[in-house]
CSV table of C-alpha atoms and ligand atoms in Angstrom, one decimal:
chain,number,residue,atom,x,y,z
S,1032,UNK,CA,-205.0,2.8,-3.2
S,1033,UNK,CA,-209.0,3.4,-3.0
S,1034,UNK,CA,-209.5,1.6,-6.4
S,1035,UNK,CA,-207.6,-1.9,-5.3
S,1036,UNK,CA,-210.5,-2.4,-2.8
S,1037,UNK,CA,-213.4,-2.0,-5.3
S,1038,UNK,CA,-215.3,-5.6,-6.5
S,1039,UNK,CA,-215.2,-5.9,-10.3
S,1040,UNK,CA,-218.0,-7.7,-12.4
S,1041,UNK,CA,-218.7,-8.1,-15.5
S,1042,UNK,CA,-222.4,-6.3,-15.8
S,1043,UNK,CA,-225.4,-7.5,-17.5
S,1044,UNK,CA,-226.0,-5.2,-20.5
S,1045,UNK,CA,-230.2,-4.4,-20.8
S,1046,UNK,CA,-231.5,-3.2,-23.7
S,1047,UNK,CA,-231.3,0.5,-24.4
S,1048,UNK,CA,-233.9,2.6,-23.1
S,1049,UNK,CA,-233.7,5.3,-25.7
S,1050,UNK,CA,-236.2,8.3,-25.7
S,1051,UNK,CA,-237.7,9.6,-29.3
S,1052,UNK,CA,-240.9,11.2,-30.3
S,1053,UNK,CA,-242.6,8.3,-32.5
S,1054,UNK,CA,-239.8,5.7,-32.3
S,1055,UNK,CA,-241.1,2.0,-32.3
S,1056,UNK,CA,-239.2,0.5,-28.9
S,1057,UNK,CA,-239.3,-3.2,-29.6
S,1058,UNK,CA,-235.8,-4.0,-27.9
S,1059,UNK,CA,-236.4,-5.0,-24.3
S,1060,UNK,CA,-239.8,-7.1,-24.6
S,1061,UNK,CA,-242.0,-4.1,-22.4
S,1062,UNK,CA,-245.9,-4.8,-23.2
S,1063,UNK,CA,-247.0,-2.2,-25.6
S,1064,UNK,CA,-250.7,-2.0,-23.8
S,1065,UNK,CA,-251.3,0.1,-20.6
S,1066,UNK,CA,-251.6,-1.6,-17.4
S,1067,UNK,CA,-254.6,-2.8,-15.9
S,1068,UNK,CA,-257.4,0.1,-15.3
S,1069,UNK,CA,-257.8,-1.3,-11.6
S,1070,UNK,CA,-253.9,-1.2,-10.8
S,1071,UNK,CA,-253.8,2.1,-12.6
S,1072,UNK,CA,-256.9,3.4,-9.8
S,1073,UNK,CA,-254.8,1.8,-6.9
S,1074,UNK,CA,-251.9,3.7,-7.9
S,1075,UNK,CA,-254.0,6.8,-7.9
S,1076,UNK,CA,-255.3,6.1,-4.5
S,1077,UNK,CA,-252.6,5.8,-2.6
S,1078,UNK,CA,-251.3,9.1,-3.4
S,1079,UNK,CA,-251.8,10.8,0.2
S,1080,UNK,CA,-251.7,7.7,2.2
S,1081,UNK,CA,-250.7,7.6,5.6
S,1082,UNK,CA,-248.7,4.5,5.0
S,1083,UNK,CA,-246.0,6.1,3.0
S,1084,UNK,CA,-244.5,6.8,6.7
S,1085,UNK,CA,-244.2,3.1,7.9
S,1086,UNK,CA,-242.0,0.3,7.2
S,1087,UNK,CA,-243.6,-1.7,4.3
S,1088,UNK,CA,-244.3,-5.4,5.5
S,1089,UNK,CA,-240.8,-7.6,4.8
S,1090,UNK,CA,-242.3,-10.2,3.2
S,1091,UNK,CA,-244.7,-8.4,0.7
S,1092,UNK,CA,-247.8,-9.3,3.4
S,1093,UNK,CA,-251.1,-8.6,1.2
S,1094,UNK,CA,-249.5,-9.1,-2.3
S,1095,UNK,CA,-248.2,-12.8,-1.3
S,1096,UNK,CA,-251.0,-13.5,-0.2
S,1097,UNK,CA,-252.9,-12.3,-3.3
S,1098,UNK,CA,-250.5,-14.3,-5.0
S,1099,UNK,CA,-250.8,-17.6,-3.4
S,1100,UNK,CA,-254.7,-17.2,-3.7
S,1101,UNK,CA,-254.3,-15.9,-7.5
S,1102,UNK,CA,-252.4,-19.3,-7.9
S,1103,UNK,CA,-253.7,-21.8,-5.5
S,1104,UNK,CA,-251.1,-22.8,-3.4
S,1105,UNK,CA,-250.3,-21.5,0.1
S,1106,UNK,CA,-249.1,-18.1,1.6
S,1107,UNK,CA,-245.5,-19.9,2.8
S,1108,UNK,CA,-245.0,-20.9,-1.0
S,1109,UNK,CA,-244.4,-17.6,-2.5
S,1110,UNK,CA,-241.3,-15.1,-2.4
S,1111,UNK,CA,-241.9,-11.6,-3.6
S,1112,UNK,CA,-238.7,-9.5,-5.0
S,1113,UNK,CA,-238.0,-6.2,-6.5
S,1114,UNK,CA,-238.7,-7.7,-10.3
S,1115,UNK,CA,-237.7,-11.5,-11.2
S,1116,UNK,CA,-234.3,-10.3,-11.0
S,1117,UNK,CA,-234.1,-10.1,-7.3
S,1118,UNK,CA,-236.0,-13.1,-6.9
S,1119,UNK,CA,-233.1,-15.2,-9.3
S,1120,UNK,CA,-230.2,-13.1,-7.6
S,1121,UNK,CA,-231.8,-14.1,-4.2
S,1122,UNK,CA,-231.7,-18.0,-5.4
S,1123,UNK,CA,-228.4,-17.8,-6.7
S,1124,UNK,CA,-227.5,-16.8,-3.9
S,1125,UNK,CA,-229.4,-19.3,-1.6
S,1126,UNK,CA,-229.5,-22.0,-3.5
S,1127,UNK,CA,-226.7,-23.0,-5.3
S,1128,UNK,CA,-223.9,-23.7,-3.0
S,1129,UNK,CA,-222.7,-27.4,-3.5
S,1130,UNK,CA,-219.7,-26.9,-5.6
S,1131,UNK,CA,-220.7,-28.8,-8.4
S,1132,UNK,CA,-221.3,-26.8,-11.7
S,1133,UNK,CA,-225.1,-25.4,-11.8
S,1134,UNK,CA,-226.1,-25.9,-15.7
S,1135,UNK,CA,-228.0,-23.6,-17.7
S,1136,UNK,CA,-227.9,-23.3,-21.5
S,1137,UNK,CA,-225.5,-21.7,-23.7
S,1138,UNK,CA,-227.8,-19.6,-24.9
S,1139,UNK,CA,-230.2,-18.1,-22.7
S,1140,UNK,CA,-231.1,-15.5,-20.6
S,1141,UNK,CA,-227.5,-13.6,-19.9
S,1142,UNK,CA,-228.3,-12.5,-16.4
S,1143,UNK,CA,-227.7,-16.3,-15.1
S,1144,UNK,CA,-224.2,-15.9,-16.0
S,1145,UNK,CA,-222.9,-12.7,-14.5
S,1146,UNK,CA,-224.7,-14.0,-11.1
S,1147,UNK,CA,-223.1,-17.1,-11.3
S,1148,UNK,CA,-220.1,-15.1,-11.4
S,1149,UNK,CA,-220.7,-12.7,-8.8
S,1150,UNK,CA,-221.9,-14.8,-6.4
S,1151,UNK,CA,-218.5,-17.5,-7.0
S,1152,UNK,CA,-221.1,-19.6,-8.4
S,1153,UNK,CA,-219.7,-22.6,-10.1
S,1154,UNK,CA,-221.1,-23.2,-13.2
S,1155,UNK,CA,-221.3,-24.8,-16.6
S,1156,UNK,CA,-223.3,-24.1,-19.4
S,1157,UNK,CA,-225.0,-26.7,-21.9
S,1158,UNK,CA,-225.1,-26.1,-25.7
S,1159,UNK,CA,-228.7,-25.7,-27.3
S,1160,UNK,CA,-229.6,-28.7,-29.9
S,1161,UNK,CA,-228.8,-27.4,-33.5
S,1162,UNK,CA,-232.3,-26.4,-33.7
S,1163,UNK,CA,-232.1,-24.0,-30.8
S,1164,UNK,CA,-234.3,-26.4,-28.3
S,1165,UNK,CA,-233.1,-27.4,-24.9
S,1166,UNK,CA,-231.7,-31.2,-24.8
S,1167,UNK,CA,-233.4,-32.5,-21.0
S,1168,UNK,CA,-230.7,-35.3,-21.0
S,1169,UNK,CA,-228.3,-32.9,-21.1
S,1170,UNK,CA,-229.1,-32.1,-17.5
S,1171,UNK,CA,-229.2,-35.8,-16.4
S,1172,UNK,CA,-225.4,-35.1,-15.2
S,1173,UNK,CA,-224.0,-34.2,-11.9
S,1174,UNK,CA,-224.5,-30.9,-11.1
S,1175,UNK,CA,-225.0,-27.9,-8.2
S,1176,UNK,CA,-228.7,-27.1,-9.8
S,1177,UNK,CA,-230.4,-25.9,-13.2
S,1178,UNK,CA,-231.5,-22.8,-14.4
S,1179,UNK,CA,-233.7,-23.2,-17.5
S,1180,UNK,CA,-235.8,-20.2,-18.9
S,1181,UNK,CA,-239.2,-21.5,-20.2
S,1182,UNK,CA,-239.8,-20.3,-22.8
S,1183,UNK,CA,-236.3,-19.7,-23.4
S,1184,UNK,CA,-234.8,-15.9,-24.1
S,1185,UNK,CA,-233.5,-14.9,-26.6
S,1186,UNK,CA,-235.1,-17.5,-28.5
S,1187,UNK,CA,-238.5,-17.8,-27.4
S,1188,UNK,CA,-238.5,-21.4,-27.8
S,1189,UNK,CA,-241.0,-23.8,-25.6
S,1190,UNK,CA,-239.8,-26.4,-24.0
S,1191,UNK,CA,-242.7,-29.3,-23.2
S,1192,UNK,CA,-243.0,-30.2,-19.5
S,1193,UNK,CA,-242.2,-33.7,-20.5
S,1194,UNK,CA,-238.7,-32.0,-20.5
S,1195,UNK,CA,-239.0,-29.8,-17.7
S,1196,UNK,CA,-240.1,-32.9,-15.3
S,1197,UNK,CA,-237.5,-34.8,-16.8
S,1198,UNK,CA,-234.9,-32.8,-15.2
S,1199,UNK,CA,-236.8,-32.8,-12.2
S,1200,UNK,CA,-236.5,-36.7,-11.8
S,1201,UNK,CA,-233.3,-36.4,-12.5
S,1202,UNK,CA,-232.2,-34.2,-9.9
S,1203,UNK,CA,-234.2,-34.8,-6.8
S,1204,UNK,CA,-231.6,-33.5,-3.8
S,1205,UNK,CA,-230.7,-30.3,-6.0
S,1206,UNK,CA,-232.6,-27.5,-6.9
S,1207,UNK,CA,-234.2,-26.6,-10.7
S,1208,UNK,CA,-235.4,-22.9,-10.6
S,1209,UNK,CA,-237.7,-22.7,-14.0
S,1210,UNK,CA,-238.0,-18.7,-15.3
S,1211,UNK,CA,-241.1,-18.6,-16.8
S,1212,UNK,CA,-241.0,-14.3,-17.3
S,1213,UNK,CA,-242.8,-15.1,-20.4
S,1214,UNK,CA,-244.9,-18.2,-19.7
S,1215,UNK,CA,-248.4,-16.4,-19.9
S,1216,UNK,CA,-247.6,-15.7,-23.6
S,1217,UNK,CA,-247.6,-19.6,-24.1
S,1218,UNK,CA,-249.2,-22.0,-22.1
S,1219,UNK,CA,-246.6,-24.4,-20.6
S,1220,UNK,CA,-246.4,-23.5,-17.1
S,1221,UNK,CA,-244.5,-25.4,-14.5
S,1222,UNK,CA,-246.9,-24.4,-11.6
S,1223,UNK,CA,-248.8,-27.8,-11.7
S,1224,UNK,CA,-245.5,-30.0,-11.2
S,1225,UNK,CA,-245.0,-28.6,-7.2
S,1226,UNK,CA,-247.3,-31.1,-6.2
S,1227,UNK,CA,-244.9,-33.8,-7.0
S,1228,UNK,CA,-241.2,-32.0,-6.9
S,1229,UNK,CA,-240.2,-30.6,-4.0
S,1230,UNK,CA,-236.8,-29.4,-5.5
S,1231,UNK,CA,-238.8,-27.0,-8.1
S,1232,UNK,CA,-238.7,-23.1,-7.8
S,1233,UNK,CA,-240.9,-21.8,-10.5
S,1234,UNK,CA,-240.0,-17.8,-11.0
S,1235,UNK,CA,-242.8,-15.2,-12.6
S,1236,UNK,CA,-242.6,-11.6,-13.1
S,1237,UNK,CA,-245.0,-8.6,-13.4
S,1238,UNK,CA,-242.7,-6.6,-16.4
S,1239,UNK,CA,-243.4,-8.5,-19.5
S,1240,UNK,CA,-246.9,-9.8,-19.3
S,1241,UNK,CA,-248.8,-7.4,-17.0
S,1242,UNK,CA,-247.2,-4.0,-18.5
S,1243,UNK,CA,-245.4,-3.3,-15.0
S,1244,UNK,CA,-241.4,-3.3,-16.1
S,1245,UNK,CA,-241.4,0.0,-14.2
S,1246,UNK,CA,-242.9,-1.7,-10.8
S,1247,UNK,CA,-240.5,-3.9,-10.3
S,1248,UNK,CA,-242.4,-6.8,-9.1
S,1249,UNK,CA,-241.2,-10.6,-9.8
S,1250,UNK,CA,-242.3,-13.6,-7.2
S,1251,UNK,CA,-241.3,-17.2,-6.7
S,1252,UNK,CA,-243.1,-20.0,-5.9
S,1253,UNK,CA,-242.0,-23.2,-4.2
S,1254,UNK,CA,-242.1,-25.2,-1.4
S,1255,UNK,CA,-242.2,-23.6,2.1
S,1256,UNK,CA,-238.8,-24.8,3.1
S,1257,UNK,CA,-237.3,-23.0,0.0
S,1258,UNK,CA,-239.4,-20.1,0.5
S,1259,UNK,CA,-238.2,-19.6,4.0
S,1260,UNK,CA,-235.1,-20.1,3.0
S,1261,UNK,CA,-234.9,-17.5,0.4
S,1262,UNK,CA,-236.8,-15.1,3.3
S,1263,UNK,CA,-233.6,-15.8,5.7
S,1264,UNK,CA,-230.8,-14.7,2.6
S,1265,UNK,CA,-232.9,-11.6,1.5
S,1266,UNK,CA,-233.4,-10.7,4.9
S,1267,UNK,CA,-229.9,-10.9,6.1
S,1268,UNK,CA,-229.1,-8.2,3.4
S,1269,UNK,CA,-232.1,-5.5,3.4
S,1270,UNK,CA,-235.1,-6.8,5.0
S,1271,UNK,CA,-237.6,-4.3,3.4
S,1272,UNK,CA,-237.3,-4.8,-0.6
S,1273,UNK,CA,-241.3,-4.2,-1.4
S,1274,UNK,CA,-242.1,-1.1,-1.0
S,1275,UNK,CA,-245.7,0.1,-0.3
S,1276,UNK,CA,-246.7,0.9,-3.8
S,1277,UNK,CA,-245.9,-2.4,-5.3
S,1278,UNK,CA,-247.6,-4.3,-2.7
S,1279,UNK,CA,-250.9,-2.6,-3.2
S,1280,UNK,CA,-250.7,-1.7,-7.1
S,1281,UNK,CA,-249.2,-5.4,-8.0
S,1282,UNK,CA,-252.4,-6.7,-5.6
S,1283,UNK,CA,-254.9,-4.8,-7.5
S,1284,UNK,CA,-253.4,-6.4,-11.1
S,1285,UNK,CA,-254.1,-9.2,-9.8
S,1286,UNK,CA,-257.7,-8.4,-10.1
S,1287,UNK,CA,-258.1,-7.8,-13.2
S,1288,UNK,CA,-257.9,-11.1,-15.2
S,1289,UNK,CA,-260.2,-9.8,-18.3
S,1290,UNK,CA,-258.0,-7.4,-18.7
S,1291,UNK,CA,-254.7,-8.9,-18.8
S,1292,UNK,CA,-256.4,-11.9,-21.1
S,1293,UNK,CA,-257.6,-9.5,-23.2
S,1294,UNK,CA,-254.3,-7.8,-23.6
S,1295,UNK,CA,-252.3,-11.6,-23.8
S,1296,UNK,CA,-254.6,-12.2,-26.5
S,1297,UNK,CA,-253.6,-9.4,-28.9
S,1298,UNK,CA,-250.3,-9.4,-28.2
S,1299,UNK,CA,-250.2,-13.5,-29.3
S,1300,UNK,CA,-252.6,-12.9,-32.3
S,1301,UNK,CA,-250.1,-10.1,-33.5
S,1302,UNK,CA,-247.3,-12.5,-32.8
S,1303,UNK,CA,-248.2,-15.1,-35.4
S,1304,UNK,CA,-249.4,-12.3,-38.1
S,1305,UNK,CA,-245.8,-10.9,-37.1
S,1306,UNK,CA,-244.5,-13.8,-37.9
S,1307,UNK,CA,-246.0,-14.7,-41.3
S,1308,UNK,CA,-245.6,-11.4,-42.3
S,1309,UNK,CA,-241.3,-11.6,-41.1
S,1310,UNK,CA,-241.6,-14.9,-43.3
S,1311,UNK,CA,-242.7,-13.7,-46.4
S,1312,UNK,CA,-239.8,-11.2,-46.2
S,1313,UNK,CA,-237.6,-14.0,-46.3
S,1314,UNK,CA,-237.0,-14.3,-42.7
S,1315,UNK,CA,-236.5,-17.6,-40.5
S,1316,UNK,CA,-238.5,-17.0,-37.5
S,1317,UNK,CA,-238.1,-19.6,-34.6
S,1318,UNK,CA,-241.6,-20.7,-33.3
S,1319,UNK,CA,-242.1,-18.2,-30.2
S,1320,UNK,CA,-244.4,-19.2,-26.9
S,1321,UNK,CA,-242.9,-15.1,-25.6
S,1322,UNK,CA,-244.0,-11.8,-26.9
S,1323,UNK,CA,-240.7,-11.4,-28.7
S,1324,UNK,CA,-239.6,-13.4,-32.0
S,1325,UNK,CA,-236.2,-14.7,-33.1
S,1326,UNK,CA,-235.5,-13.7,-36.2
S,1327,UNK,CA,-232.3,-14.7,-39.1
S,1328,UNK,CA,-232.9,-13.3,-42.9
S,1329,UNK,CA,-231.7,-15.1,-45.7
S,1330,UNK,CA,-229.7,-12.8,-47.3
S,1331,UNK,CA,-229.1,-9.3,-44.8
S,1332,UNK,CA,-226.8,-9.7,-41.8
S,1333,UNK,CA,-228.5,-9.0,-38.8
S,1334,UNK,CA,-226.5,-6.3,-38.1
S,1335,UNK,CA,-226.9,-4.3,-41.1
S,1336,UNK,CA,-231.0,-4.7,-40.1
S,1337,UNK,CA,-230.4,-3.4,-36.5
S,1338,UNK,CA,-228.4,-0.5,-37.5
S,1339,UNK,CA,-230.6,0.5,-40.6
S,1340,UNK,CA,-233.8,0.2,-38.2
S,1341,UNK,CA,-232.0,2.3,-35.4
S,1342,UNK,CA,-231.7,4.9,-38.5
S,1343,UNK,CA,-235.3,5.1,-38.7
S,1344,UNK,CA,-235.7,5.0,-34.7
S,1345,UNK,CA,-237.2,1.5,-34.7
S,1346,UNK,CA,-234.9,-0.3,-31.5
S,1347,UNK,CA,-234.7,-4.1,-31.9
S,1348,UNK,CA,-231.9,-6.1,-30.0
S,1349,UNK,CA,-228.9,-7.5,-31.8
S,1350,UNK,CA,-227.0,-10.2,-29.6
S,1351,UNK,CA,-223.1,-10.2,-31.2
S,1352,UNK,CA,-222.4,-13.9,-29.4
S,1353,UNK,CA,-221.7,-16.7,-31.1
S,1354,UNK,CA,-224.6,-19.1,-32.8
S,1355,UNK,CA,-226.8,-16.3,-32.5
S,1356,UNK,CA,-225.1,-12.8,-34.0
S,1357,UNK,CA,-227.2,-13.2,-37.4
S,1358,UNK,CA,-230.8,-13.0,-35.4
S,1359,UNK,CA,-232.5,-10.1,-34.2
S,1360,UNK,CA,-234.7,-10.4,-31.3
S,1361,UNK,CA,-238.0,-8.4,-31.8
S,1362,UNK,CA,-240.5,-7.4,-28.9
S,1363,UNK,CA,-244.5,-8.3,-30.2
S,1364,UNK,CA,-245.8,-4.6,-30.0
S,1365,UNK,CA,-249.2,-3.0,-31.4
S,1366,UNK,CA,-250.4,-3.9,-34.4
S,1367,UNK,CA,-249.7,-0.3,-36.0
S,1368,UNK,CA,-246.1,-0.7,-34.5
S,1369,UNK,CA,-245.7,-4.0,-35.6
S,1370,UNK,CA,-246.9,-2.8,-39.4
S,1371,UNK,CA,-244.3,-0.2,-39.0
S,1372,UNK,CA,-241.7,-2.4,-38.5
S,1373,UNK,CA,-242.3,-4.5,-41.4
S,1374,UNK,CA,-242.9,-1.4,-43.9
S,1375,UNK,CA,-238.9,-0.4,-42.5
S,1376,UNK,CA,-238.2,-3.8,-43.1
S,1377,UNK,CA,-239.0,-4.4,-46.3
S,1378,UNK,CA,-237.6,-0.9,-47.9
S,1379,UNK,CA,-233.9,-2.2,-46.3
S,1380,UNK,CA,-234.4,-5.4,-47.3
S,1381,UNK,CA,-235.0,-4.1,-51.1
S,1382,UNK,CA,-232.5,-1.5,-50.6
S,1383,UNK,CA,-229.7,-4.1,-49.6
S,1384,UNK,CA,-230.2,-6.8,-52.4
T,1358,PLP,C1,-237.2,-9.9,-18.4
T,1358,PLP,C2,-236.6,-11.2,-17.9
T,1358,PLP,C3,-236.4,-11.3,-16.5
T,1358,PLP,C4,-236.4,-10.1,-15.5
T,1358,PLP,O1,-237.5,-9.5,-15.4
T,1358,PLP,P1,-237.8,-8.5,-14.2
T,1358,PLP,O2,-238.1,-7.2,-14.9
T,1358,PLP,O3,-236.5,-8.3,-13.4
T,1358,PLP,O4,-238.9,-9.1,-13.4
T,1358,PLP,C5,-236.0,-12.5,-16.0
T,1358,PLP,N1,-235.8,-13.6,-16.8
T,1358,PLP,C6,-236.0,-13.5,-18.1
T,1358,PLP,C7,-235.8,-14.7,-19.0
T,1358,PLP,C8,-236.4,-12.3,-18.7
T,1358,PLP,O5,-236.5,-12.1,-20.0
């Protein structure tokens, strides 16, 4: 039969993308603040261009190179991909081939899992501290490579490079692939360690932190032998992943530092007035380097929250997995959105008790 032939996986579930008048989406950590005016102008540009008929370049040609400069290293040290989740699938792929186990944390971004999976990755996974902070000496261990999301999701938790190089040291002849989606919302990138670890792939991504979810743009950086080799495994299964848009518009961005600043800056000021204010409600709120919180109340089960602010179209994301099925994880949005939430929040939280 047709059906005995078909591969079966078991998906990544995103957060819904659900479409109201006035709902407050806070579920899937988008940026609430427009992309940058001069990507915005790019994309306007290249309406009628002649370059919609050709090939796009295979390796993303102008925007890795306006990567590598944006980011001082080299053109051969940077891998572009169709958002940070091609980039990871590509390294799961590439990468991670010994046979031992490749480590990554119980609790942490689910994607790592179902590619481990698909790909006959083998793979264990390391329980989170009590506290929710990644253990580094866990990782001192045999092992096929680590995955560790910095800060971590869903948590939002930093880990300090102390940590991170740790691992590193630890693991010289295998490789430790550091997802920093959210690293621009903190400040404890991995970037400067290259220099002295050649077995570090630090992966970055245009959707959270530059308002470009929709793009699709996500980019590794690394040493050229890894690079190339990434290059070789994309290319042997579609050769021309970036198309045309993406390389100019996601160049452009890149332009515009005020801008995105500007934009960090609000979104990390109404992340910690977010956070008192979840407080004072009688929330515990993990301490967040992302532009999402963590959140457990006191007394009303996460749940209860998630479906009662559903009601009033405010989307948050519930997780029901173990350790983590009585926090809600909450995308930093405007200030006005971020007001609304907490208005919602305190009439179920009176309502319930
Ligand atoms: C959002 C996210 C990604 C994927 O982002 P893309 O949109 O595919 O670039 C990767 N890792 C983590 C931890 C994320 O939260």
């Amino acid at each position: 039969m047709l059906s005995d032939n078909f591969r079966r996986v078991d998906p990544y579930t995103p957060g819904a993308q659900p479409h109201f008048a006035n709902m407050v989406k806070l579920n899937t950590n988008e940026n609430p603040y427009p992309v940058s005016p001069l990507a915005a102008k790019a994309a306007a540009e290249i309406r009628s261009s002649e370059l919609f008929r050709l090939y796009p370049p295979t390796d993303a040609g102008e925007l890795k190179r306006a990567l590598a400069e944006y980011h001082g290293v080299n053109d051969d040290q940077v891998f572009v991909g169709v958002g940070s989740d091609d980039v990871l699938a590509v390294i799961f792929q590439t990468c991670f081939a010994s046979g031992e186990p490749v480590l990554f944390p119980d609790i942490s971004y689910s994607f790592y899992d179902v590619w481990a999976k698909m790909f006959g990755v083998n793979h264990a996974t390391v329980p989170l501290r009590e506290n929710f902070t990644i253990d580094p000496s866990q990782y001192v261990q045999p092992n096929g490579g680590v995955v560790i999301a910095n800060p971590n999701a869903p948590t939002g938790m930093v880990m300090p490079l102390s940590g991170i190089e740790t691992i590193l040291k630890a693991n010289p002849e295998r490789i430790v692939v550091v997802d920093e989606a959210y690293v621009d919302f903190c400040k404890e990138t991995s970037l400067p360690l290259l220099d002295r670890y050649d077995n570090l792939i630090v992966v970055r991504t245009y959707s959270k932190s530059r308002s470009m979810a929709g793009m699709r743009i996500g980019y590794a950086i690394a040493k050229p032998n890894i690079i190339n080799a990434l290059e070789s495994v994309k290319s042997a299964i579609n050769s021309y992943t970036i198309n045309w848009p993406s390389v100019v518009i996601g160049s452009a961005a890149l332009k515009d530092e005020e801008y995105f600043r500007s934009t960090i800056d609000k979104i990390v000021a109404t992340r910690e007035w977010m956070t008192k204010e979840l407080e004072k409600l009688g929330f515990r709120v993990l301490p967040s380097g992302a532009n999402f919180v963590f959140a457990s109340h006191e007394e009303v089960p996460a749940k209860v929250l998630f479906e009662k602010l559903e009601e009033k179209h405010i989307f948050v994301r519930y997780f029901p997995k173990k350790r983590i099925d009585n926090f809600l994880r909450i995308t930093v949005g405007t200030d006005a959105q971020t007001q609304q939430l907490v208005d919602a929040l305190t009439s179920i939280i009176q309502d319930y008790v």
